Amino acid sequence: MKLADLGKPGLSTLLAFSFFLLLQGCSDAKFAKTLSPYPITYRDACNVEVSFDTPPDRILAWNVWTRDFLQHIGVSEDKIMMDQGVGSSTVGGWQKAIVAQNPDVLLYISETSISRSECEGFQALRSSSIKVVVSDQTKLEKVAADMRAFGLLLGVEEGGNRAAGELTNAMQTVKDAVNRLPGKRIAWINGYSEWDNPLKRGVLLASKQTLTHDILAIANGENIVKEEFPGTKMNVTYTLKELISSEPDVVFVRADPGRTAISGPVDQYLEWGQISAVQQGNVFEFPREFPRAKQLPQDLITVTEALYPELKNKVEQ
């Protein structure tokens, strides 16, 4: 049948069809409303509920980790602001710097636990129009959960779910790969309290309040640090003598670009040769910024393969 052969619809037909379209439109509007996740409330690391009615357009990233995290879950570059003066030495100084930039939200993500004083420092900002979200990502599981939560909150749900899925799969893959392997004792060196004389001032080892510690644990590594030793949330200070006596199986070192973090001390101080891991060549260097939020699955696998060379190129996502 040709289109010309179709008769014109009667008035009753048109009315019925119009009513159907009206109902369909109402149904679609209701469906769209149910799809919208807003308003969204996020309870942050300071135990404060932060509510959003719409996705924020201007997100102030406190540090490089936060910026990388946002980029990785798919937040567009034009929405991410890096701090301009947030690093001020005074509380009032960085608060003024934040207000001057007028972001919709300040996102502060830390790879260490959040202290009460940090929460108190953000309290004054919470009374302004700027929303403050604080998150402690000391566990890979928490990172994955935040990828989903912030993906939904920031309007990039698909990207958040993708990133979380990749990280979760890598975690499970590594756990399966090392399940029956003997554990390794690890000393993760973040630096030296005095580079020219590490014997005198000590070695800075990654504490157990860090994401680094959780990465080691998932890779079947035991962090040798004892929390009763002096230090900060990030580092625990060991003397070289204490490090030698702890007998780590493997030594990991964060090194600045262009600087070999282990060879210098080993060349200068023969005592470094007493560390069993050094004697066996089980020393691995990582970039200063390791790990990175945007490559956590691969970073986890890299640590695992360093601990267990027999798994090299066998741990796949």
Short mmCIF file of C-alpha atoms in Angstrom, two decimals:
data_model
loop_
_atom_site.label_atom_id
_atom_site.label_comp_id
_atom_site.label_asym_id
_atom_site.label_seq_id
_atom_site.Cartn_x
_atom_site.Cartn_y
_atom_site.Cartn_z
CA MET A 1 0.00 0.00 0.00
CA LYS A 2 1.19 3.48 -0.89
CA LEU A 3 1.15 6.34 1.55
CA ALA A 4 -1.36 8.11 -0.67
CA ASP A 5 -3.83 5.23 -0.28
CA LEU A 6 -4.11 5.76 3.48
CA GLY A 7 -7.20 7.63 4.50
CA LYS A 8 -7.02 10.70 6.72
CA PRO A 9 -7.55 9.87 10.39
CA GLY A 10 -10.82 10.93 11.95
CA LEU A 11 -11.13 13.43 14.79
CA SER A 12 -11.68 10.68 17.37
CA THR A 13 -8.50 8.96 16.25
CA LEU A 14 -6.50 12.17 16.55
CA LEU A 15 -7.86 12.85 20.03
CA ALA A 16 -7.06 9.33 21.18
CA PHE A 17 -3.55 9.54 19.78
CA SER A 18 -2.98 12.95 21.40
CA PHE A 19 -4.13 11.58 24.76
CA PHE A 20 -1.72 8.66 24.35
CA LEU A 21 1.16 11.07 23.67
CA LEU A 22 0.21 13.10 26.74
CA LEU A 23 0.25 10.01 28.93
CA GLN A 24 3.50 8.84 27.37
CA GLY A 25 5.08 12.23 28.06
CA CYS A 26 4.01 12.09 31.70
CA SER A 27 5.36 8.57 31.94
CA ASP A 28 8.70 9.61 30.41
CA ALA A 29 8.98 12.57 32.76
CA LYS A 30 8.32 10.36 35.75
CA PHE A 31 10.85 7.82 34.47
CA ALA A 32 13.48 10.53 33.97
CA LYS A 33 12.85 11.76 37.50
CA THR A 34 13.40 8.32 38.95
CA LEU A 35 16.66 8.01 37.00
CA SER A 36 18.11 11.18 38.51
CA PRO A 37 20.22 10.33 41.59
CA TYR A 38 19.91 13.82 43.07
CA PRO A 39 19.77 14.97 45.75
CA ILE A 40 22.81 12.99 46.91
CA THR A 41 24.26 12.98 50.42
CA TYR A 42 27.83 11.85 51.08
CA ARG A 43 29.07 11.24 54.63
CA ASP A 44 32.74 12.14 54.62
CA ALA A 45 35.75 11.18 56.75
CA CYS A 46 34.94 13.96 59.24
CA ASN A 47 31.52 12.33 59.78
CA VAL A 48 29.80 15.28 58.10
CA GLU A 49 26.94 14.80 55.64
CA VAL A 50 27.40 16.88 52.48
CA SER A 51 24.37 17.16 50.18
CA PHE A 52 24.28 17.97 46.46
CA ASP A 53 21.21 18.87 44.41
CA THR A 54 23.14 19.01 41.13
CA PRO A 55 26.63 18.01 39.94
CA PRO A 56 29.20 20.68 40.91
CA ASP A 57 30.84 22.54 38.02
CA ARG A 58 33.93 23.92 39.79
CA ILE A 59 35.80 21.28 41.80
CA LEU A 60 38.89 22.38 43.69
CA ALA A 61 41.33 19.47 43.94
CA TRP A 62 43.46 19.76 47.07
CA ASN A 63 46.43 17.80 45.74
CA VAL A 64 47.75 15.87 42.75
CA TRP A 65 46.25 12.62 44.06
CA THR A 66 42.79 14.22 44.08
CA ARG A 67 43.25 15.67 40.59
CA ASP A 68 44.38 12.30 39.21
CA PHE A 69 41.46 10.59 40.90
CA LEU A 70 38.96 13.00 39.33
CA GLN A 71 40.51 12.66 35.89
CA HIS A 72 40.53 8.89 36.14
CA ILE A 73 36.80 8.63 36.84
CA GLY A 74 36.04 10.90 33.90
CA VAL A 75 35.56 14.40 35.30
CA SER A 76 36.28 16.87 32.49
CA GLU A 77 39.37 19.07 32.74
CA ASP A 78 37.38 22.29 32.64
CA LYS A 79 35.68 21.37 35.92
CA ILE A 80 38.87 20.64 37.87
CA MET A 81 40.74 23.45 39.60
CA MET A 82 44.14 22.94 41.23
CA ASP A 83 44.76 24.95 44.39
CA GLN A 84 46.31 28.39 44.15
CA GLY A 85 47.67 29.06 47.61
CA VAL A 86 46.00 26.22 49.49
CA GLY A 87 49.45 25.25 50.71
CA SER A 88 49.69 28.37 52.87
CA SER A 89 51.34 27.72 56.21
CA THR A 90 48.46 29.28 58.17
CA VAL A 91 44.91 27.99 58.50
CA GLY A 92 43.47 31.40 57.73
CA GLY A 93 45.76 31.74 54.71
CA TRP A 94 44.60 28.61 52.88
CA GLN A 95 40.97 29.22 53.84
CA LYS A 96 41.11 32.67 52.24
CA ALA A 97 42.82 31.20 49.17
CA ILE A 98 40.02 28.67 48.76
CA VAL A 99 37.26 31.26 49.17
CA ALA A 100 38.97 33.53 46.64
CA GLN A 101 38.85 30.77 44.02
CA ASN A 102 35.12 30.33 44.64
CA PRO A 103 34.77 26.61 43.85
CA ASP A 104 31.47 24.78 44.21
CA VAL A 105 33.21 22.09 46.19
CA LEU A 106 36.60 21.49 47.78
CA LEU A 107 37.56 17.84 47.48
CA TYR A 108 40.28 16.72 49.89
CA ILE A 109 41.43 13.14 49.44
CA SER A 110 44.22 11.78 51.61
CA GLU A 111 46.24 8.57 51.33
CA THR A 112 46.63 8.67 55.10
CA SER A 113 44.08 8.68 57.91
CA ILE A 114 42.25 11.95 58.60
CA SER A 115 43.01 13.58 61.95
CA ARG A 116 40.66 15.57 64.16
CA SER A 117 42.74 18.69 63.63
CA GLU A 118 42.33 18.37 59.86
CA CYS A 119 38.56 18.15 60.26
CA GLU A 120 38.58 21.18 62.54
CA GLY A 121 40.60 23.09 59.95
CA PHE A 122 37.84 22.58 57.36
CA GLN A 123 35.03 23.49 59.75
CA ALA A 124 35.15 27.23 59.04
CA LEU A 125 34.79 26.61 55.30
CA ARG A 126 31.68 24.50 55.84
CA SER A 127 29.81 27.58 57.05
CA SER A 128 30.40 29.26 53.66
CA SER A 129 28.70 28.47 50.37
CA ILE A 130 31.60 26.16 49.46
CA LYS A 131 30.91 22.50 50.06
CA VAL A 132 33.76 20.50 51.58
CA VAL A 133 34.18 16.76 51.07
CA VAL A 134 36.98 14.96 52.95
CA SER A 135 37.91 11.35 52.21
CA ASP A 136 40.57 9.06 53.63
CA GLN A 137 41.68 6.52 51.04
CA THR A 138 43.95 4.32 53.13
CA LYS A 139 42.39 1.15 51.70
CA LEU A 140 42.06 0.10 48.08
CA GLU A 141 38.51 -1.01 48.82
CA LYS A 142 37.74 2.53 49.99
CA VAL A 143 39.27 3.94 46.81
CA ALA A 144 37.00 1.70 44.73
CA ALA A 145 33.96 2.69 46.82
CA ASP A 146 34.82 6.38 46.35
CA MET A 147 35.20 5.90 42.62
CA ARG A 148 31.58 4.75 42.49
CA ALA A 149 30.31 7.33 44.98
CA PHE A 150 32.07 10.33 43.44
CA GLY A 151 31.25 9.14 39.95
CA LEU A 152 27.56 9.30 40.87
CA LEU A 153 27.92 12.57 42.78
CA LEU A 154 29.91 14.36 40.06
CA GLY A 155 27.80 13.20 37.13
CA VAL A 156 30.27 10.65 35.71
CA GLU A 157 28.68 7.48 37.03
CA GLU A 158 29.83 5.32 34.11
CA GLY A 159 33.45 6.39 34.52
CA GLY A 160 33.34 5.84 38.26
CA ASN A 161 31.92 2.35 37.88
CA ARG A 162 34.49 1.50 35.20
CA ALA A 163 37.42 2.64 37.34
CA ALA A 164 36.06 0.85 40.42
CA GLY A 165 35.54 -2.34 38.45
CA GLU A 166 39.09 -2.31 37.10
CA LEU A 167 40.55 -1.80 40.57
CA THR A 168 38.34 -4.43 42.19
CA ASN A 169 39.25 -6.97 39.52
CA ALA A 170 42.97 -6.27 39.96
CA MET A 171 42.68 -6.71 43.72
CA GLN A 172 40.97 -10.07 43.33
CA THR A 173 43.44 -11.20 40.68
CA VAL A 174 46.39 -10.40 42.93
CA LYS A 175 44.80 -12.06 45.96
CA ASP A 176 44.25 -15.23 43.93
CA ALA A 177 47.81 -15.17 42.57
CA VAL A 178 49.53 -14.86 45.96
CA ASN A 179 47.09 -16.98 47.94
CA ARG A 180 49.44 -19.94 48.41
CA LEU A 181 52.75 -18.09 48.33
CA PRO A 182 54.83 -17.41 51.46
CA GLY A 183 54.55 -13.88 52.82
CA LYS A 184 57.37 -11.35 52.43
CA ARG A 185 58.55 -8.82 55.04
CA ILE A 186 58.84 -5.37 53.50
CA ALA A 187 60.64 -2.15 54.40
CA TRP A 188 59.19 0.67 52.30
CA ILE A 189 61.57 3.65 52.48
CA ASN A 190 59.98 7.04 51.80
CA GLY A 191 63.20 8.94 52.45
CA TYR A 192 65.83 9.84 54.99
CA SER A 193 65.62 12.41 57.74
CA GLU A 194 69.10 13.49 56.66
CA TRP A 195 70.27 12.38 53.20
CA ASP A 196 73.98 12.88 53.81
CA ASN A 197 73.98 10.88 56.99
CA PRO A 198 71.15 8.32 57.22
CA LEU A 199 73.06 6.54 59.97
CA LYS A 200 72.74 9.56 62.20
CA ARG A 201 69.12 10.57 61.71
CA GLY A 202 67.34 7.50 60.45
CA VAL A 203 65.21 6.05 57.68
CA LEU A 204 61.60 7.06 57.01
CA LEU A 205 59.45 3.96 56.49
CA ALA A 206 55.84 3.96 55.29
CA SER A 207 53.52 3.70 58.28
CA LYS A 208 50.51 1.43 58.64
CA GLN A 209 48.12 4.38 58.32
CA THR A 210 48.74 4.70 54.59
CA LEU A 211 47.42 3.36 51.31
CA THR A 212 50.93 2.05 50.66
CA HIS A 213 50.53 -0.30 53.63
CA ASP A 214 47.27 -1.70 52.24
CA ILE A 215 48.83 -2.25 48.81
CA LEU A 216 51.60 -4.25 50.47
CA ALA A 217 49.09 -6.27 52.48
CA ILE A 218 47.01 -7.20 49.42
CA ALA A 219 50.21 -8.24 47.60
CA ASN A 220 50.98 -10.59 50.53
CA GLY A 221 53.64 -8.31 51.99
CA GLU A 222 54.10 -7.62 55.69
CA ASN A 223 55.03 -4.05 56.54
CA ILE A 224 57.84 -4.30 59.12
CA VAL A 225 57.12 -1.00 60.89
CA LYS A 226 56.20 -0.91 64.55
CA GLU A 227 53.81 1.94 65.30
CA GLU A 228 55.32 2.55 68.74
CA PHE A 229 58.37 3.98 66.95
CA PRO A 230 58.42 7.80 66.52
CA GLY A 231 56.97 9.25 63.36
CA THR A 232 53.93 10.73 61.64
CA LYS A 233 50.84 9.39 59.91
CA MET A 234 52.92 8.97 56.75
CA ASN A 235 56.27 7.78 58.10
CA VAL A 236 57.82 5.86 60.97
CA THR A 237 61.46 6.64 61.77
CA TYR A 238 63.96 3.80 62.09
CA THR A 239 67.68 4.08 62.67
CA LEU A 240 69.79 2.11 60.22
CA LYS A 241 70.66 -0.26 63.05
CA GLU A 242 66.96 -0.91 63.69
CA LEU A 243 66.34 -1.41 59.99
CA ILE A 244 69.17 -3.95 59.76
CA SER A 245 67.91 -5.87 62.80
CA SER A 246 64.39 -6.05 61.38
CA GLU A 247 65.74 -8.19 58.50
CA PRO A 248 63.29 -7.31 55.72
CA ASP A 249 63.04 -9.74 52.82
CA VAL A 250 62.52 -6.90 50.34
CA VAL A 251 63.25 -3.17 50.39
CA PHE A 252 61.13 -0.73 48.38
CA VAL A 253 62.33 2.85 47.97
CA ARG A 254 60.61 5.96 46.69
CA ALA A 255 63.17 7.98 44.74
CA ASP A 256 63.12 11.52 43.37
CA PRO A 257 63.60 11.82 39.58
CA GLY A 258 67.27 11.53 38.65
CA ARG A 259 68.35 10.36 42.09
CA THR A 260 69.15 6.77 42.98
CA ALA A 261 67.84 6.44 46.48
CA ILE A 262 69.69 3.29 47.50
CA SER A 263 73.05 3.36 45.75
CA GLY A 264 74.12 6.59 47.45
CA PRO A 265 73.77 5.30 51.02
CA VAL A 266 75.12 1.86 50.10
CA ASP A 267 78.23 3.40 48.53
CA GLN A 268 78.81 5.72 51.48
CA TYR A 269 78.01 3.42 54.36
CA LEU A 270 79.10 -0.20 54.37
CA GLU A 271 76.52 -0.91 57.08
CA TRP A 272 73.79 -0.91 54.39
CA GLY A 273 75.35 -4.10 53.10
CA GLN A 274 74.27 -5.83 56.32
CA ILE A 275 70.61 -5.63 55.29
CA SER A 276 69.68 -9.09 54.04
CA ALA A 277 67.48 -7.71 51.25
CA VAL A 278 70.40 -5.61 49.97
CA GLN A 279 72.71 -8.62 50.06
CA GLN A 280 70.25 -10.64 47.97
CA GLY A 281 69.53 -7.84 45.52
CA ASN A 282 65.90 -7.54 46.61
CA VAL A 283 65.78 -3.75 46.40
CA PHE A 284 63.31 -2.00 44.12
CA GLU A 285 62.94 1.70 43.42
CA PHE A 286 59.68 3.47 42.64
CA PRO A 287 58.94 7.05 41.57
CA ARG A 288 58.36 9.52 44.38
CA GLU A 289 54.68 9.88 43.44
CA PHE A 290 54.07 6.10 43.42
CA PRO A 291 51.29 4.95 43.58
CA ARG A 292 49.06 7.08 41.35
CA ALA A 293 45.28 7.17 41.55
CA LYS A 294 44.94 6.85 37.77
CA GLN A 295 46.98 3.64 37.55
CA LEU A 296 46.29 1.81 40.80
CA PRO A 297 45.49 -1.58 39.19
CA GLN A 298 48.84 -1.64 37.40
CA ASP A 299 50.69 -0.26 40.44
CA LEU A 300 49.29 -3.07 42.58
CA ILE A 301 50.45 -5.63 40.02
CA THR A 302 53.89 -3.98 39.83
CA VAL A 303 54.34 -4.33 43.60
CA THR A 304 53.16 -7.95 43.47
CA GLU A 305 55.60 -8.86 40.71
CA ALA A 306 58.45 -7.17 42.59
CA LEU A 307 57.70 -9.31 45.64
CA TYR A 308 57.26 -12.47 43.57
CA PRO A 309 59.38 -12.40 40.39
CA GLU A 310 57.96 -15.79 39.44
CA LEU A 311 54.63 -14.03 38.78
CA LYS A 312 56.18 -11.64 36.26
CA ASN A 313 53.84 -11.25 33.26
CA LYS A 314 51.52 -13.85 34.81
CA VAL A 315 49.35 -11.49 36.85
CA GLU A 316 46.80 -10.16 34.40
CA GLN A 317 43.71 -8.10 34.94
#
